[in-house]
PDB file of N, CA and C in Angstrom:
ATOM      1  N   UNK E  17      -7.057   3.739  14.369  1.00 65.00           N
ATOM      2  CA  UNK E  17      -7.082   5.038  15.007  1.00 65.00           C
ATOM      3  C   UNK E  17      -8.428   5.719  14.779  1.00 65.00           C
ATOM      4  N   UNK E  18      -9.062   5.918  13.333  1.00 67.00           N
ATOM      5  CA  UNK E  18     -10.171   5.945  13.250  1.00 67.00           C
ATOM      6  C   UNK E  18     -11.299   5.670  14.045  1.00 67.00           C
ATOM      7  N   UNK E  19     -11.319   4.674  14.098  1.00 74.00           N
ATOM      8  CA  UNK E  19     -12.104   3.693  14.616  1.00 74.00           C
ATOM      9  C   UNK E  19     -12.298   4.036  16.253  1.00 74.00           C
ATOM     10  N   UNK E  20     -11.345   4.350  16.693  1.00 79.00           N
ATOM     11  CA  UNK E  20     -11.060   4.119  18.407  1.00 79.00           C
ATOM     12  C   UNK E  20     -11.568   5.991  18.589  1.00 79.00           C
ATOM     13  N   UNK E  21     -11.129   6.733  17.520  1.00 82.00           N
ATOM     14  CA  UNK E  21     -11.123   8.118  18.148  1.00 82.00           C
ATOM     15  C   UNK E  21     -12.767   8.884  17.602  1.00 82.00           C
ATOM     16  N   UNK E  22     -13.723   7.965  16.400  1.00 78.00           N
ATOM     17  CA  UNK E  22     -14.876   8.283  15.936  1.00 78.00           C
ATOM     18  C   UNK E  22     -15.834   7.494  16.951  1.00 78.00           C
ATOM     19  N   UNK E  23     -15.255   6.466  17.326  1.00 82.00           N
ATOM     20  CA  UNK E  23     -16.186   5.232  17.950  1.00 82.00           C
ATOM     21  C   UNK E  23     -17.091   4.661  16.581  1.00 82.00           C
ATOM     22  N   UNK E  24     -16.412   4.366  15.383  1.00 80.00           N
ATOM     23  CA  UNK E  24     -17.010   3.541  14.359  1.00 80.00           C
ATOM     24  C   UNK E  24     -16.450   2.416  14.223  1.00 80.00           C
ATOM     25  N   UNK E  25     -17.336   1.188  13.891  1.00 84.00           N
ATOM     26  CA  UNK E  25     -17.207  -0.120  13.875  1.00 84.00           C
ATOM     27  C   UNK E  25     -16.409   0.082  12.795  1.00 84.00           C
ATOM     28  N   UNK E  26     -15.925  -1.215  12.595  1.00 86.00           N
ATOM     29  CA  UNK E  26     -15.327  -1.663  11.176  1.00 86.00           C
ATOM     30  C   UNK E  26     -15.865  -2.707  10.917  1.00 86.00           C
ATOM     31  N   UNK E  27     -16.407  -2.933   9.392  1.00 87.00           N
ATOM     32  CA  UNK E  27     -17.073  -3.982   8.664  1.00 87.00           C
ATOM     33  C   UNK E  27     -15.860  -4.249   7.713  1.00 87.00           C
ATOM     34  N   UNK E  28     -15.114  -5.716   7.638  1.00 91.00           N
ATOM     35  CA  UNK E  28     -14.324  -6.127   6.698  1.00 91.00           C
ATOM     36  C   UNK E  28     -15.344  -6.992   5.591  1.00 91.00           C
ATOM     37  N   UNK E  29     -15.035  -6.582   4.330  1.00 93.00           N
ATOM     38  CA  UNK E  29     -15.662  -7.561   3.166  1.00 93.00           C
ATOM     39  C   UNK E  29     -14.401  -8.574   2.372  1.00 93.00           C
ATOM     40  N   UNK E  30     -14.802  -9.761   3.216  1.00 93.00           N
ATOM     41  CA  UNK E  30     -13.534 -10.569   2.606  1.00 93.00           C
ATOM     42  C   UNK E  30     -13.566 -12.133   1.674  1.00 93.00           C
ATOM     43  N   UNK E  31     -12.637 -12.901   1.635  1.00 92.00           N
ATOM     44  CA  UNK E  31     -13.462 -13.949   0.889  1.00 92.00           C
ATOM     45  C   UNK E  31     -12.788 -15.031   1.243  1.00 92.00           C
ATOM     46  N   UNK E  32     -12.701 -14.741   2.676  1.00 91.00           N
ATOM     47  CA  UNK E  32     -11.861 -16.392   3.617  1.00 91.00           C
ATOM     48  C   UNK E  32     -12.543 -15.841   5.104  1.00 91.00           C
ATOM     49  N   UNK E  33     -12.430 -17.005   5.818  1.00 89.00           N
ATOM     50  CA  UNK E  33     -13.258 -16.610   7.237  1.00 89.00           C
ATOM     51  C   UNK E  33     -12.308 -15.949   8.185  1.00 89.00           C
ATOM     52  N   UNK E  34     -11.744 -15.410   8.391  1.00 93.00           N
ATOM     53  CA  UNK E  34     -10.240 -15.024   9.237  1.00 93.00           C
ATOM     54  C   UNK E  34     -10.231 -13.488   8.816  1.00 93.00           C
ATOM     55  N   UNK E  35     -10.588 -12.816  10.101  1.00 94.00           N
ATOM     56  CA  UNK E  35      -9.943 -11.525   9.953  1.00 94.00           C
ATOM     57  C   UNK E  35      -9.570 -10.913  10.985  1.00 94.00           C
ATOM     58  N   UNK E  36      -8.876  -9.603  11.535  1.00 93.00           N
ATOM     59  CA  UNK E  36      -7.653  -9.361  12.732  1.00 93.00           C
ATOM     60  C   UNK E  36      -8.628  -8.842  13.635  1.00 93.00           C
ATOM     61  N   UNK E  37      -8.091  -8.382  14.661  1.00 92.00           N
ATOM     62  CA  UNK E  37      -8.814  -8.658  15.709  1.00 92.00           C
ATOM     63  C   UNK E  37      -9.574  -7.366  16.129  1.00 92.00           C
ATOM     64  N   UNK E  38      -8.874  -6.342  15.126  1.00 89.00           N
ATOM     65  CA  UNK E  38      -9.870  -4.831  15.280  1.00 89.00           C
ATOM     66  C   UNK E  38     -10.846  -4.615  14.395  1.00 89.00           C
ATOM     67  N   UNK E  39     -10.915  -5.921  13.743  1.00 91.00           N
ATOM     68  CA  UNK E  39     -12.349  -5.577  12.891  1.00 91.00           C
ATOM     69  C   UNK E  39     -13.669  -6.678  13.497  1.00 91.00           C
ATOM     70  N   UNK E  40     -14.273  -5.743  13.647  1.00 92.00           N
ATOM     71  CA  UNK E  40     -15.804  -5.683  14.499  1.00 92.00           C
ATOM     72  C   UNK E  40     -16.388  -6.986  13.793  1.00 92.00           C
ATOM     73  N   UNK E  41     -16.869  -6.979  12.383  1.00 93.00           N
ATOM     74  CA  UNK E  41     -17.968  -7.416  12.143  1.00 93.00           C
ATOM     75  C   UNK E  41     -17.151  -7.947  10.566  1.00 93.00           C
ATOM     76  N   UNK E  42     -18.082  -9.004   9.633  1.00 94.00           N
ATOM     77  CA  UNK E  42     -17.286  -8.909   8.137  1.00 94.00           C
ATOM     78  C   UNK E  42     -18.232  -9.764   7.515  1.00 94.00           C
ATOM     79  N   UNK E  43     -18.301  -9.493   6.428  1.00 94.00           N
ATOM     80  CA  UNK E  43     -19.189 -10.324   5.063  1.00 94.00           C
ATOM     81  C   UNK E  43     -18.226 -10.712   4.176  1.00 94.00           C
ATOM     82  N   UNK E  44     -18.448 -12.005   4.066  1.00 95.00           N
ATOM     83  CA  UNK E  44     -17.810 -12.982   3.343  1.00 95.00           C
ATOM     84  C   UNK E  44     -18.886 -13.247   2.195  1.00 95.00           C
ATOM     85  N   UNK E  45     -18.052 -12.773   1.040  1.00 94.00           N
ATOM     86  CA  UNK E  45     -18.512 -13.506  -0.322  1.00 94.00           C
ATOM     87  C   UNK E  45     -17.657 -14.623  -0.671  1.00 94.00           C
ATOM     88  N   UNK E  46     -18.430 -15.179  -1.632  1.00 92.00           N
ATOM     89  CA  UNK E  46     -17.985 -16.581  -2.377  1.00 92.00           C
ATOM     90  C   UNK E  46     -17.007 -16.289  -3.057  1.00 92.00           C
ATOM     91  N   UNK E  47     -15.957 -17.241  -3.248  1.00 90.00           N
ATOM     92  CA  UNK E  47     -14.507 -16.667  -3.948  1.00 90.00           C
ATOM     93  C   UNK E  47     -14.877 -17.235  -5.139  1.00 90.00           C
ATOM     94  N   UNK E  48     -14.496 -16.291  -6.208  1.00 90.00           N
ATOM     95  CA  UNK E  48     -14.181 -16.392  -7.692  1.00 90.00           C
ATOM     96  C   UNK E  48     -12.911 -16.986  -8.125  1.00 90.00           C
ATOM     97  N   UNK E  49     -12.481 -17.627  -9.024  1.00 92.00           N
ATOM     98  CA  UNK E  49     -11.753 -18.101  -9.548  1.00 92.00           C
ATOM     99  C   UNK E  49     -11.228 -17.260 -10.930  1.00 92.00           C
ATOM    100  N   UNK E  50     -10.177 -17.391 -11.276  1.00 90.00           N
ATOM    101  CA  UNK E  50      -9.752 -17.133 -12.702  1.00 90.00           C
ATOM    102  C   UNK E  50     -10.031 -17.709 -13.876  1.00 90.00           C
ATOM    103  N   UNK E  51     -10.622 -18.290 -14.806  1.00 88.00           N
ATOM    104  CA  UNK E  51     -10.859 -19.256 -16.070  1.00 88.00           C
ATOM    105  C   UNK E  51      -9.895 -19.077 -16.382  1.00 88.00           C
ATOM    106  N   UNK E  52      -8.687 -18.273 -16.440  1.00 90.00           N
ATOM    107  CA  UNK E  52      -7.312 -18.360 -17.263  1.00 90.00           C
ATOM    108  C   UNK E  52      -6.617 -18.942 -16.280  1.00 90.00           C
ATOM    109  N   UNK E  53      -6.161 -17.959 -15.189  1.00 93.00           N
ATOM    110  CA  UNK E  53      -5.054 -18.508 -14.322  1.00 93.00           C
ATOM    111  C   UNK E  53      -5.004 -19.244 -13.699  1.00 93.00           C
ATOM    112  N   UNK E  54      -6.721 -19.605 -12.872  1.00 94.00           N
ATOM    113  CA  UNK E  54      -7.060 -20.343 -11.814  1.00 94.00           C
ATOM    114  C   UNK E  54      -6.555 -19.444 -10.518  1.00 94.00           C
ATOM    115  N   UNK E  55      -6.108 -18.303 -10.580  1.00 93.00           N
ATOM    116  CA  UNK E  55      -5.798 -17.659  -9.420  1.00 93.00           C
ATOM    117  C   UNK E  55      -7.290 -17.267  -8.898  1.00 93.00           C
ATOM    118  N   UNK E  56      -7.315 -16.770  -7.419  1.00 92.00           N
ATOM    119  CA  UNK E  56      -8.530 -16.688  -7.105  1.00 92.00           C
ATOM    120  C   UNK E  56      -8.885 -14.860  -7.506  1.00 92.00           C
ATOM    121  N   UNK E  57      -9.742 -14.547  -7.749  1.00 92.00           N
ATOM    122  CA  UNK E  57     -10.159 -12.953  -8.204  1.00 92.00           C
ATOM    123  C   UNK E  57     -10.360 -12.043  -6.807  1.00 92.00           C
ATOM    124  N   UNK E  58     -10.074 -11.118  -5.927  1.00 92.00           N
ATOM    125  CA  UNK E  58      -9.872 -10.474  -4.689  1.00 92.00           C
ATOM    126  C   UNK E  58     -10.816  -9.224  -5.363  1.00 92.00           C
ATOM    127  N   UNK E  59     -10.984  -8.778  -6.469  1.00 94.00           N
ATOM    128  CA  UNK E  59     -11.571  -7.920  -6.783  1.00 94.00           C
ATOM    129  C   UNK E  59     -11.437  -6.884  -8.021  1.00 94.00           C
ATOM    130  N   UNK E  60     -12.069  -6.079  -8.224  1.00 93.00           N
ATOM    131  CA  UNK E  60     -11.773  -5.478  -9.597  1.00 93.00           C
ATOM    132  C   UNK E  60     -13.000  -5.470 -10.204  1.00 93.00           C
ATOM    133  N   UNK E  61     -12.664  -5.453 -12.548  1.00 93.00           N
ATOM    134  CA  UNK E  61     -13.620  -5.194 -12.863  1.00 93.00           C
ATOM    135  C   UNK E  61     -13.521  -5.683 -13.771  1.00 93.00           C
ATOM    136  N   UNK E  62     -13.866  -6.891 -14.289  1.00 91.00           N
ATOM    137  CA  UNK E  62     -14.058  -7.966 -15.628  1.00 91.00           C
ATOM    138  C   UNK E  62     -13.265  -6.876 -16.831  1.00 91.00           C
ATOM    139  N   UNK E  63     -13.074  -7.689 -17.939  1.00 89.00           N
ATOM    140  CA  UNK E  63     -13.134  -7.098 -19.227  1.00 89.00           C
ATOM    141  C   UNK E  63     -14.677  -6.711 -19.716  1.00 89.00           C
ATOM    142  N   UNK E  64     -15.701  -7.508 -19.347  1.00 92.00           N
ATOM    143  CA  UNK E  64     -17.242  -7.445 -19.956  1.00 92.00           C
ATOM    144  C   UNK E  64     -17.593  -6.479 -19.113  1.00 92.00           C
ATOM    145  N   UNK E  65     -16.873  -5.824 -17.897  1.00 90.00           N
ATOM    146  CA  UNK E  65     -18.076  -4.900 -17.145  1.00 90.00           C
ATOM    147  C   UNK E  65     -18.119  -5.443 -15.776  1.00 90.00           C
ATOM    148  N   UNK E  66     -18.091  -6.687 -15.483  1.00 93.00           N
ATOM    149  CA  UNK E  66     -19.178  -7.382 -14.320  1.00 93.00           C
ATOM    150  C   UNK E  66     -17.554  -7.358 -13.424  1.00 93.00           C
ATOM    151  N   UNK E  67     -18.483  -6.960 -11.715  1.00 95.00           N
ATOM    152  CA  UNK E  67     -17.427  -6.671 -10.937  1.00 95.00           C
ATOM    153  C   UNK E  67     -17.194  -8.180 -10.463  1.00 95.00           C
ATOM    154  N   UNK E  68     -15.704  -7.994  -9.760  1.00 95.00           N
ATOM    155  CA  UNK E  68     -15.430  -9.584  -9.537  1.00 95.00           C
ATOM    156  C   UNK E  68     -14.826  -9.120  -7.948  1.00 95.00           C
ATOM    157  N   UNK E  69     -14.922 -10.507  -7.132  1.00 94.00           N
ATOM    158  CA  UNK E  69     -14.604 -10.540  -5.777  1.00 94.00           C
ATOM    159  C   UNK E  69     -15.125  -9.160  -5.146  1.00 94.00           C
ATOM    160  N   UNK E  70     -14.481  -8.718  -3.996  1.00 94.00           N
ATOM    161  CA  UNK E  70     -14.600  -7.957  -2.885  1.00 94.00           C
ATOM    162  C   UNK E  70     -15.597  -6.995  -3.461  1.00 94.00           C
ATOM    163  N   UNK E  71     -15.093  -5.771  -4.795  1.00 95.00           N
ATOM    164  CA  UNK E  71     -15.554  -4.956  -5.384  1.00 95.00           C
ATOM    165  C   UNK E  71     -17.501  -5.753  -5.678  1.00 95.00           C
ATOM    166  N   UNK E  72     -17.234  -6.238  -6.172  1.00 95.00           N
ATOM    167  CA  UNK E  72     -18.862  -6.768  -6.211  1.00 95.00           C
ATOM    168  C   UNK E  72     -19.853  -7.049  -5.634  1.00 95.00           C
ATOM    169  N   UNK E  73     -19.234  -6.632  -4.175  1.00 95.00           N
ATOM    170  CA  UNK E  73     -19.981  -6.830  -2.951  1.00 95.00           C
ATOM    171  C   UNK E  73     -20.237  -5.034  -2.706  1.00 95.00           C
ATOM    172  N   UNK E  74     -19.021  -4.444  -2.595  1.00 91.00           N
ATOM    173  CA  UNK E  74     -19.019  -3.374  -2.488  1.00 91.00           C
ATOM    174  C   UNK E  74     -19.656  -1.900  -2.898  1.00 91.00           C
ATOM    175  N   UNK E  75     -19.143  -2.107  -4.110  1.00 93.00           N
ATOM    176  CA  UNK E  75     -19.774  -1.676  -5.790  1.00 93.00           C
ATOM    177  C   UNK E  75     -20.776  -1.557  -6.157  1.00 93.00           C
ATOM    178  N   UNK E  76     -21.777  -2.767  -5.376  1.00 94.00           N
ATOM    179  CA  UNK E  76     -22.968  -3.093  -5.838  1.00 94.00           C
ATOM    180  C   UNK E  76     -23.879  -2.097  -5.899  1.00 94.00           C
ATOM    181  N   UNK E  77     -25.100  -2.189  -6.501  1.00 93.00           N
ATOM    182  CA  UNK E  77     -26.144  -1.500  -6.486  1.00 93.00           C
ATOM    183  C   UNK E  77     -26.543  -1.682  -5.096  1.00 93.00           C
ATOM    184  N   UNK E  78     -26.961  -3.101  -4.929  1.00 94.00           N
ATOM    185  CA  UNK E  78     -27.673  -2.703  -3.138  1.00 94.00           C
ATOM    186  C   UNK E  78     -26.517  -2.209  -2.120  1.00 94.00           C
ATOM    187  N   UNK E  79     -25.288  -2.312  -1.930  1.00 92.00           N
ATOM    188  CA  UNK E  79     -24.646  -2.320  -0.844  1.00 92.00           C
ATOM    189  C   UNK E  79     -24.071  -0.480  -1.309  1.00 92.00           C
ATOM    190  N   UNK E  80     -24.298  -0.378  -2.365  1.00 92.00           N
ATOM    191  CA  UNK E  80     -24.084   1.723  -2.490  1.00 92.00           C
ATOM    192  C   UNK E  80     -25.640   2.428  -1.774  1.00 92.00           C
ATOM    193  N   UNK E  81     -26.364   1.738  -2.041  1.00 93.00           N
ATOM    194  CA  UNK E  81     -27.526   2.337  -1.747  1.00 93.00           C
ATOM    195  C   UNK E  81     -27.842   2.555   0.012  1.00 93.00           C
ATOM    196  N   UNK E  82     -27.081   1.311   0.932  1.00 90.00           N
ATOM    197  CA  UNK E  82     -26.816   2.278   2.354  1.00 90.00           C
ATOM    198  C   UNK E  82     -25.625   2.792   2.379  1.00 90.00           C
ATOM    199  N   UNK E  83     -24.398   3.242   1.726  1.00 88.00           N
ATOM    200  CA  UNK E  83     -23.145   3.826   1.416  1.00 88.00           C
ATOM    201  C   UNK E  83     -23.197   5.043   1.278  1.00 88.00           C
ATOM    202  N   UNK E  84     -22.715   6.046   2.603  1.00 85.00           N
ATOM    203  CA  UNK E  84     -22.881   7.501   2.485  1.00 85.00           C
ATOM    204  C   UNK E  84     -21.885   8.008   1.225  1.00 85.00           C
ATOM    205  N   UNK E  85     -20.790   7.532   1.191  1.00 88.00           N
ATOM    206  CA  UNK E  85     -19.803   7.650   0.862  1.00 88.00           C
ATOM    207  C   UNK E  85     -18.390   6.508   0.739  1.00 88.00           C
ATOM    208  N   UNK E  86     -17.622   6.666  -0.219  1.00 90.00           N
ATOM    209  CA  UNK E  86     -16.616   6.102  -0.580  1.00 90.00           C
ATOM    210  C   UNK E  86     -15.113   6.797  -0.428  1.00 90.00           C
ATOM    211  N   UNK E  87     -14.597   5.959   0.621  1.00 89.00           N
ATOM    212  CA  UNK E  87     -13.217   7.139   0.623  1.00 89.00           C
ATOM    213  C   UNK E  87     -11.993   6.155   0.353  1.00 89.00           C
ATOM    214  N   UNK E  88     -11.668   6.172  -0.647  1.00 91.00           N
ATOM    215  CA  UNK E  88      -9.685   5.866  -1.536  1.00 91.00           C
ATOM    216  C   UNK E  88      -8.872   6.572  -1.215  1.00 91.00           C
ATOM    217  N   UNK E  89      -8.122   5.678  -0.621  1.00 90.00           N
ATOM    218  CA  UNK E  89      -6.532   6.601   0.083  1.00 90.00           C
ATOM    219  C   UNK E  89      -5.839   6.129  -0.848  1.00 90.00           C
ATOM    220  N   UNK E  90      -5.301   6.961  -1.742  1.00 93.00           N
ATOM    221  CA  UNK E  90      -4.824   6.476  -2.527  1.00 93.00           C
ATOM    222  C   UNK E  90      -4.109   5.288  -3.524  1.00 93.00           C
ATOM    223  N   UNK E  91      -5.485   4.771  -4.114  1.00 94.00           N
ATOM    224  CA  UNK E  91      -5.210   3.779  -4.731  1.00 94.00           C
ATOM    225  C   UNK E  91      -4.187   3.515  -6.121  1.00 94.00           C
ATOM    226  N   UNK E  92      -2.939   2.472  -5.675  1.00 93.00           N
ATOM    227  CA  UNK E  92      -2.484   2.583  -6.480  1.00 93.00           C
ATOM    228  C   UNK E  92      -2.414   0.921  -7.675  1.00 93.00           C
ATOM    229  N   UNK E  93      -2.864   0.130  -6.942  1.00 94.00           N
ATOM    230  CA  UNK E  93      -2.783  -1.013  -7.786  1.00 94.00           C
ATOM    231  C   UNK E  93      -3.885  -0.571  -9.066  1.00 94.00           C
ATOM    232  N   UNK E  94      -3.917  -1.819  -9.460  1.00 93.00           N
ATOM    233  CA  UNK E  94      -5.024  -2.564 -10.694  1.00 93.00           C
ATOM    234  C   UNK E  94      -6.427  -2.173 -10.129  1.00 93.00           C
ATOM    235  N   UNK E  95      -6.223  -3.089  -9.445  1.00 94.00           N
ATOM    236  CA  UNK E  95      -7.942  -3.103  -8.444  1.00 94.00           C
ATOM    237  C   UNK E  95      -8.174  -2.216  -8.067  1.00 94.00           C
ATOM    238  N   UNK E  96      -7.201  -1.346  -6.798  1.00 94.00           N
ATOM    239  CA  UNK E  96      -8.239   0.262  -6.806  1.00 94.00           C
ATOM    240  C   UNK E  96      -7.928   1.134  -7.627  1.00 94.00           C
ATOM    241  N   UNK E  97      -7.273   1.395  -8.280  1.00 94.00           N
ATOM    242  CA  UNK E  97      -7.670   2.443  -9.362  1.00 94.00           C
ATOM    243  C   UNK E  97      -8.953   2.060 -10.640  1.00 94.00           C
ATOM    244  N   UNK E  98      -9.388   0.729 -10.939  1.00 95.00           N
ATOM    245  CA  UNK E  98     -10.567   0.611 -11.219  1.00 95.00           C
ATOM    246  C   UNK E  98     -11.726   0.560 -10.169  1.00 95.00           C
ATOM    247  N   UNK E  99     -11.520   0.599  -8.985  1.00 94.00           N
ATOM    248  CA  UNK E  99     -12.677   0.885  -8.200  1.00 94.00           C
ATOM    249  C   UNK E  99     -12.923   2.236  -7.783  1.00 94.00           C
ATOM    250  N   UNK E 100     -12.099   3.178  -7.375  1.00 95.00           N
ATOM    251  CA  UNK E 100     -11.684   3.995  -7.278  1.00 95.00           C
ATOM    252  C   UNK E 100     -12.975   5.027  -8.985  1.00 95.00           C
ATOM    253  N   UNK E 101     -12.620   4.725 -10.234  1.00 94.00           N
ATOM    254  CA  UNK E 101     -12.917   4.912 -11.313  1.00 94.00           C
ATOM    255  C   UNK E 101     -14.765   4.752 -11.282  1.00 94.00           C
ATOM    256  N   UNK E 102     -14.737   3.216 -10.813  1.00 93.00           N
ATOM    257  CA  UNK E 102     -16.137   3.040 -11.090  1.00 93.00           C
ATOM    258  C   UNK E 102     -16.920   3.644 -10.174  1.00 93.00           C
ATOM    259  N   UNK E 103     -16.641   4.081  -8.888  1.00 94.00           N
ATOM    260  CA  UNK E 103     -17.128   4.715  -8.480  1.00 94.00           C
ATOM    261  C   UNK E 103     -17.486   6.288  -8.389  1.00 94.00           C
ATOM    262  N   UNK E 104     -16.350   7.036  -9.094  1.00 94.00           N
ATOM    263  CA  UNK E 104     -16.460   8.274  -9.745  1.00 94.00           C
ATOM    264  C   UNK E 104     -17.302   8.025 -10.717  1.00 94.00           C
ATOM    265  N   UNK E 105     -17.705   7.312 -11.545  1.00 93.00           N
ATOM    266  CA  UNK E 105     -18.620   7.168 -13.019  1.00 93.00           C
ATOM    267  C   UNK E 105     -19.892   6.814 -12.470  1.00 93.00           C
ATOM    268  N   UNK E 106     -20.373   6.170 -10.829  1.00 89.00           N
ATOM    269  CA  UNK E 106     -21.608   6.182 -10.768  1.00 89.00           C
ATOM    270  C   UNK E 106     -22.630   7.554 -10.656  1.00 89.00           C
ATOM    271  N   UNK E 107     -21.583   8.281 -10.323  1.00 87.00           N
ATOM    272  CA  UNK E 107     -22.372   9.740 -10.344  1.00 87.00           C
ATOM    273  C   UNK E 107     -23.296  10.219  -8.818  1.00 87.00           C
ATOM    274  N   UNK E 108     -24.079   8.903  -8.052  1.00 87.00           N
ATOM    275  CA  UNK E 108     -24.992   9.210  -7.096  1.00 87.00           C
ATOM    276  C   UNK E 108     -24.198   8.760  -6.012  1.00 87.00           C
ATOM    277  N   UNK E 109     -23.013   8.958  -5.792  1.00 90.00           N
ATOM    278  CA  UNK E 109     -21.981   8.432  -4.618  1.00 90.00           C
ATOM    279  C   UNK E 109     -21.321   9.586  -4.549  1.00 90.00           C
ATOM    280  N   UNK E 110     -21.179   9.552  -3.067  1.00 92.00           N
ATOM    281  CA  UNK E 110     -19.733  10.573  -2.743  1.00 92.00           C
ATOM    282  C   UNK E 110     -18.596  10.071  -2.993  1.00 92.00           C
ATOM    283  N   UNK E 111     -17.644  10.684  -3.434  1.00 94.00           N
ATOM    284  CA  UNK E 111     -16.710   9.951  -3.250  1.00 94.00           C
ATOM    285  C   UNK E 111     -15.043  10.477  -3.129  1.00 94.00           C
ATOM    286  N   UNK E 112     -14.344  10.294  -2.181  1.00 92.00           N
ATOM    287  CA  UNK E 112     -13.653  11.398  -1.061  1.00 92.00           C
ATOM    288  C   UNK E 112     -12.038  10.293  -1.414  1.00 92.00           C
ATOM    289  N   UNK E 113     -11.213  10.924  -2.153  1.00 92.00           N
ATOM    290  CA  UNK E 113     -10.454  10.783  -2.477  1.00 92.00           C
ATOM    291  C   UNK E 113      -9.032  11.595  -2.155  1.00 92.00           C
ATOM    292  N   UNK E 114      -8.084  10.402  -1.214  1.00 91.00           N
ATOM    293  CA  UNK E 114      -7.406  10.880  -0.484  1.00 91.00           C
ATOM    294  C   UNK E 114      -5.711  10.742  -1.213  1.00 91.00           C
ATOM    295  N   UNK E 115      -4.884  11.520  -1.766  1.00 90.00           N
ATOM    296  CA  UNK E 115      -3.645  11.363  -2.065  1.00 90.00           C
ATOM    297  C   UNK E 115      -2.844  11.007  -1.398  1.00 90.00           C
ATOM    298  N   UNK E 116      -2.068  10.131  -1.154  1.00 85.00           N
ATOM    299  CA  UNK E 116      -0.743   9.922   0.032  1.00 85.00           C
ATOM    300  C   UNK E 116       0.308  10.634  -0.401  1.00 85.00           C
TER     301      UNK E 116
END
């Protein structure tokens, strides 16, 4: 709805080649693995710090630096409420946080 009523693209950041048919454009990173589980990592934020999957694309230093802003509709898992976090703690980001 966004999309159709702003006239803004959508960029998906994913980590398989397949995505639906209203998203415009997408960057594929290399999939991470688990050393414990062997499950594959979708995103988040290490125990050491270092971001893993999607978030690490996202998150990044270069990819915040063309990033007007960050908007969380309310994140409730693992993963966005630590992204959600790290991005409040970078300090030089907007970041527009939406409650459901």
């Amino acid at each position: 709805r966004v999309k159709d009523e702003l006239g803004m693209p959508l960029l998906a950041v994913v980590g398989w080649d397949e995505v639906d048919p209203h998203v415009d454009a997408y960057f594929r990173y290399d999939s991470q693995m688990c050393k414990e589980t062997g499950r594959e990592l979708y995103g988040g934020v290490a125990e050491d710090g270092g971001l893993l999957g999607g978030t690490s694309v996202y998150l990044s230093d270069s990819w915040i630096a063309r990033t007007a802003a960050v908007v969380a509709v309310d994140p409730r898992g693992r993963v966005g409420r630590q992204e959600l976090e790290l991005a409040k703690q970078r300090g030089d980001l907007c970041v527009i946080h939406i409650p459901a």
